[in-house]
Amino acid sequence: VFIVHPDQSEQVPAMVERYKGVIAGRNGTVHRLEDWGRRQLTYPIQKVHKAHYVLMNIECENETLAELEHSFKFSDAVLRHLIVKMPKAVTSPSPMMKEEKSKSLMERGAEGRPADIPA
């Protein structure tokens, strides 16, 4: 997971493509990529209250992981990053995406209901 400064939100797709290129260039695999969008931070980071979240589940060599971590550390756009090593690849949607999907389905269901019929 990496968190991007909100002023750099337009750059997120290019950043993701660059990171995917690094991974693919070294025979790595991206198993899951989720753009969680701009969200409220629990506490301010560098006087910023909202940031853009991106989740990447990848499989790669240690050298590739070190290069990605170096890129995260020295990028001014990345406010925070977290790398967790897992025993095997996780490809199912994250709880965050499941929550978003259920919210959107609930909103669509509420919009489709006629106003004069009680729920």
PDB file of C-alpha atoms in Angstrom:
ATOM      1  CA  VAL A   1       0.000   0.000   0.000  1.00  0.00           C
ATOM      2  CA  PHE A   2       1.236   3.462  -0.734  1.00  0.00           C
ATOM      3  CA  ILE A   3      -0.373   6.809   0.025  1.00  0.00           C
ATOM      4  CA  VAL A   4       0.086   9.667  -2.441  1.00  0.00           C
ATOM      5  CA  HIS A   5      -0.120  13.406  -1.714  1.00  0.00           C
ATOM      6  CA  PRO A   6      -3.533  14.724  -2.887  1.00  0.00           C
ATOM      7  CA  ASP A   7      -1.886  17.371  -5.102  1.00  0.00           C
ATOM      8  CA  GLN A   8      -0.290  14.494  -7.043  1.00  0.00           C
ATOM      9  CA  SER A   9      -3.501  12.457  -7.566  1.00  0.00           C
ATOM     10  CA  GLU A  10      -3.342  13.009 -11.337  1.00  0.00           C
ATOM     11  CA  GLN A  11       0.087  11.364 -11.334  1.00  0.00           C
ATOM     12  CA  VAL A  12      -1.128   8.123  -9.698  1.00  0.00           C
ATOM     13  CA  PRO A  13      -1.803   6.213 -12.967  1.00  0.00           C
ATOM     14  CA  ALA A  14       1.665   7.117 -14.266  1.00  0.00           C
ATOM     15  CA  MET A  15       3.255   6.103 -10.954  1.00  0.00           C
ATOM     16  CA  VAL A  16       1.409   2.771 -10.993  1.00  0.00           C
ATOM     17  CA  GLU A  17       2.519   2.119 -14.583  1.00  0.00           C
ATOM     18  CA  ARG A  18       6.126   2.951 -13.669  1.00  0.00           C
ATOM     19  CA  TYR A  19       6.037   0.570 -10.682  1.00  0.00           C
ATOM     20  CA  LYS A  20       4.370  -2.147 -12.780  1.00  0.00           C
ATOM     21  CA  GLY A  21       7.120  -1.670 -15.385  1.00  0.00           C
ATOM     22  CA  VAL A  22       9.812  -2.146 -12.744  1.00  0.00           C
ATOM     23  CA  ILE A  23       8.105  -5.321 -11.527  1.00  0.00           C
ATOM     24  CA  ALA A  24       7.501  -6.760 -15.019  1.00  0.00           C
ATOM     25  CA  GLY A  25      11.013  -5.819 -16.154  1.00  0.00           C
ATOM     26  CA  ARG A  26      12.458  -8.046 -13.459  1.00  0.00           C
ATOM     27  CA  ASN A  27      10.158 -11.034 -14.056  1.00  0.00           C
ATOM     28  CA  GLY A  28       7.737 -10.103 -11.272  1.00  0.00           C
ATOM     29  CA  THR A  29       3.950 -10.368 -11.293  1.00  0.00           C
ATOM     30  CA  VAL A  30       1.206  -7.982 -10.182  1.00  0.00           C
ATOM     31  CA  HIS A  31      -1.514 -10.204  -8.695  1.00  0.00           C
ATOM     32  CA  ARG A  32      -3.865  -7.453  -7.553  1.00  0.00           C
ATOM     33  CA  LEU A  33      -4.009  -3.702  -8.128  1.00  0.00           C
ATOM     34  CA  GLU A  34      -6.632  -1.567  -6.396  1.00  0.00           C
ATOM     35  CA  ASP A  35      -6.938   2.195  -6.594  1.00  0.00           C
ATOM     36  CA  TRP A  36      -8.860   3.149  -3.456  1.00  0.00           C
ATOM     37  CA  GLY A  37      -8.958   6.792  -4.476  1.00  0.00           C
ATOM     38  CA  ARG A  38      -8.792   9.865  -2.284  1.00  0.00           C
ATOM     39  CA  ARG A  39      -9.673   9.184   1.355  1.00  0.00           C
ATOM     40  CA  GLN A  40      -9.639  10.988   4.660  1.00  0.00           C
ATOM     41  CA  LEU A  41      -6.508  10.318   6.719  1.00  0.00           C
ATOM     42  CA  THR A  42      -6.902   9.285  10.353  1.00  0.00           C
ATOM     43  CA  TYR A  43      -4.359  11.917  11.340  1.00  0.00           C
ATOM     44  CA  PRO A  44      -2.657  14.671   9.325  1.00  0.00           C
ATOM     45  CA  ILE A  45       0.579  13.790   7.533  1.00  0.00           C
ATOM     46  CA  GLN A  46       2.672  16.826   6.547  1.00  0.00           C
ATOM     47  CA  LYS A  47      -0.403  19.035   7.212  1.00  0.00           C
ATOM     48  CA  VAL A  48      -2.450  17.018   4.697  1.00  0.00           C
ATOM     49  CA  HIS A  49      -5.845  15.605   5.714  1.00  0.00           C
ATOM     50  CA  LYS A  50      -6.711  13.594   2.588  1.00  0.00           C
ATOM     51  CA  ALA A  51      -4.568  11.367   0.390  1.00  0.00           C
ATOM     52  CA  HIS A  52      -4.804   8.941  -2.529  1.00  0.00           C
ATOM     53  CA  TYR A  53      -4.468   5.240  -1.596  1.00  0.00           C
ATOM     54  CA  VAL A  54      -3.195   2.465  -3.896  1.00  0.00           C
ATOM     55  CA  LEU A  55      -2.871  -1.251  -3.060  1.00  0.00           C
ATOM     56  CA  MET A  56      -0.583  -3.515  -5.083  1.00  0.00           C
ATOM     57  CA  ASN A  57      -0.158  -7.222  -4.407  1.00  0.00           C
ATOM     58  CA  ILE A  58       2.952  -8.346  -6.223  1.00  0.00           C
ATOM     59  CA  GLU A  59       5.288 -11.301  -6.484  1.00  0.00           C
ATOM     60  CA  CYS A  60       8.923 -10.413  -7.127  1.00  0.00           C
ATOM     61  CA  GLU A  61      12.540 -10.942  -6.130  1.00  0.00           C
ATOM     62  CA  ASN A  62      14.084  -9.183  -3.131  1.00  0.00           C
ATOM     63  CA  GLU A  63      16.120  -6.871  -5.388  1.00  0.00           C
ATOM     64  CA  THR A  64      12.950  -5.678  -7.125  1.00  0.00           C
ATOM     65  CA  LEU A  65      11.252  -5.128  -3.789  1.00  0.00           C
ATOM     66  CA  ALA A  66      14.241  -3.121  -2.570  1.00  0.00           C
ATOM     67  CA  GLU A  67      14.098  -0.975  -5.715  1.00  0.00           C
ATOM     68  CA  LEU A  68      10.374  -0.317  -5.213  1.00  0.00           C
ATOM     69  CA  GLU A  69      10.919   0.561  -1.567  1.00  0.00           C
ATOM     70  CA  HIS A  70      13.720   2.937  -2.581  1.00  0.00           C
ATOM     71  CA  SER A  71      11.350   4.567  -5.100  1.00  0.00           C
ATOM     72  CA  PHE A  72       8.676   4.992  -2.425  1.00  0.00           C
ATOM     73  CA  LYS A  73      11.112   6.460   0.112  1.00  0.00           C
ATOM     74  CA  PHE A  74      12.586   9.056  -2.206  1.00  0.00           C
ATOM     75  CA  SER A  75       9.415  10.103  -4.023  1.00  0.00           C
ATOM     76  CA  ASP A  76       8.037  13.417  -2.760  1.00  0.00           C
ATOM     77  CA  ALA A  77       4.558  12.360  -3.907  1.00  0.00           C
ATOM     78  CA  VAL A  78       4.442   9.246  -1.680  1.00  0.00           C
ATOM     79  CA  LEU A  79       3.522  10.265   1.869  1.00  0.00           C
ATOM     80  CA  ARG A  80       3.653   6.764   3.375  1.00  0.00           C
ATOM     81  CA  HIS A  81       4.123   3.189   2.201  1.00  0.00           C
ATOM     82  CA  LEU A  82       3.763  -0.231   3.768  1.00  0.00           C
ATOM     83  CA  ILE A  83       5.252  -3.442   2.415  1.00  0.00           C
ATOM     84  CA  VAL A  84       4.037  -6.724   3.901  1.00  0.00           C
ATOM     85  CA  LYS A  85       5.597 -10.030   2.856  1.00  0.00           C
ATOM     86  CA  MET A  86       3.047 -12.832   2.518  1.00  0.00           C
ATOM     87  CA  PRO A  87       3.655 -16.591   2.179  1.00  0.00           C
ATOM     88  CA  LYS A  88       1.509 -16.743  -0.989  1.00  0.00           C
ATOM     89  CA  ALA A  89      -0.201 -14.332  -3.384  1.00  0.00           C
ATOM     90  CA  VAL A  90      -3.558 -12.823  -2.434  1.00  0.00           C
ATOM     91  CA  THR A  91      -5.778 -12.263  -5.467  1.00  0.00           C
ATOM     92  CA  SER A  92      -9.232 -11.824  -3.913  1.00  0.00           C
ATOM     93  CA  PRO A  93     -10.643  -8.286  -3.519  1.00  0.00           C
ATOM     94  CA  SER A  94      -9.594  -6.494  -0.355  1.00  0.00           C
ATOM     95  CA  PRO A  95     -12.154  -5.702   2.377  1.00  0.00           C
ATOM     96  CA  MET A  96     -11.889  -2.054   1.310  1.00  0.00           C
ATOM     97  CA  MET A  97     -13.027  -2.879  -2.236  1.00  0.00           C
ATOM     98  CA  LYS A  98     -15.772  -5.220  -1.003  1.00  0.00           C
ATOM     99  CA  GLU A  99     -17.084  -2.374   1.166  1.00  0.00           C
ATOM    100  CA  GLU A 100     -17.028   0.050  -1.784  1.00  0.00           C
ATOM    101  CA  LYS A 101     -18.842  -2.459  -3.987  1.00  0.00           C
ATOM    102  CA  SER A 102     -21.578  -3.079  -1.403  1.00  0.00           C
ATOM    103  CA  LYS A 103     -22.022   0.690  -0.874  1.00  0.00           C
ATOM    104  CA  SER A 104     -22.402   1.300  -4.601  1.00  0.00           C
ATOM    105  CA  LEU A 105     -24.922  -1.551  -4.898  1.00  0.00           C
ATOM    106  CA  MET A 106     -26.914  -0.152  -1.957  1.00  0.00           C
ATOM    107  CA  GLU A 107     -26.913   3.333  -3.516  1.00  0.00           C
ATOM    108  CA  ARG A 108     -28.043   1.977  -6.880  1.00  0.00           C
ATOM    109  CA  GLY A 109     -30.789  -0.011  -5.176  1.00  0.00           C
ATOM    110  CA  ALA A 110     -32.010   3.070  -3.292  1.00  0.00           C
ATOM    111  CA  GLU A 111     -31.959   5.205  -6.461  1.00  0.00           C
ATOM    112  CA  GLY A 112     -33.980   2.652  -8.419  1.00  0.00           C
ATOM    113  CA  ARG A 113     -36.830   2.551  -5.876  1.00  0.00           C
ATOM    114  CA  PRO A 114     -39.853   4.820  -6.639  1.00  0.00           C
ATOM    115  CA  ALA A 115     -40.260   7.638  -4.097  1.00  0.00           C
ATOM    116  CA  ASP A 116     -43.964   6.996  -3.325  1.00  0.00           C
ATOM    117  CA  ILE A 117     -43.472   3.333  -2.366  1.00  0.00           C
ATOM    118  CA  PRO A 118     -42.132   2.861   1.190  1.00  0.00           C
ATOM    119  CA  ALA A 119     -39.159   0.590   1.652  1.00  0.00           C
TER     120      ALA A 119
END
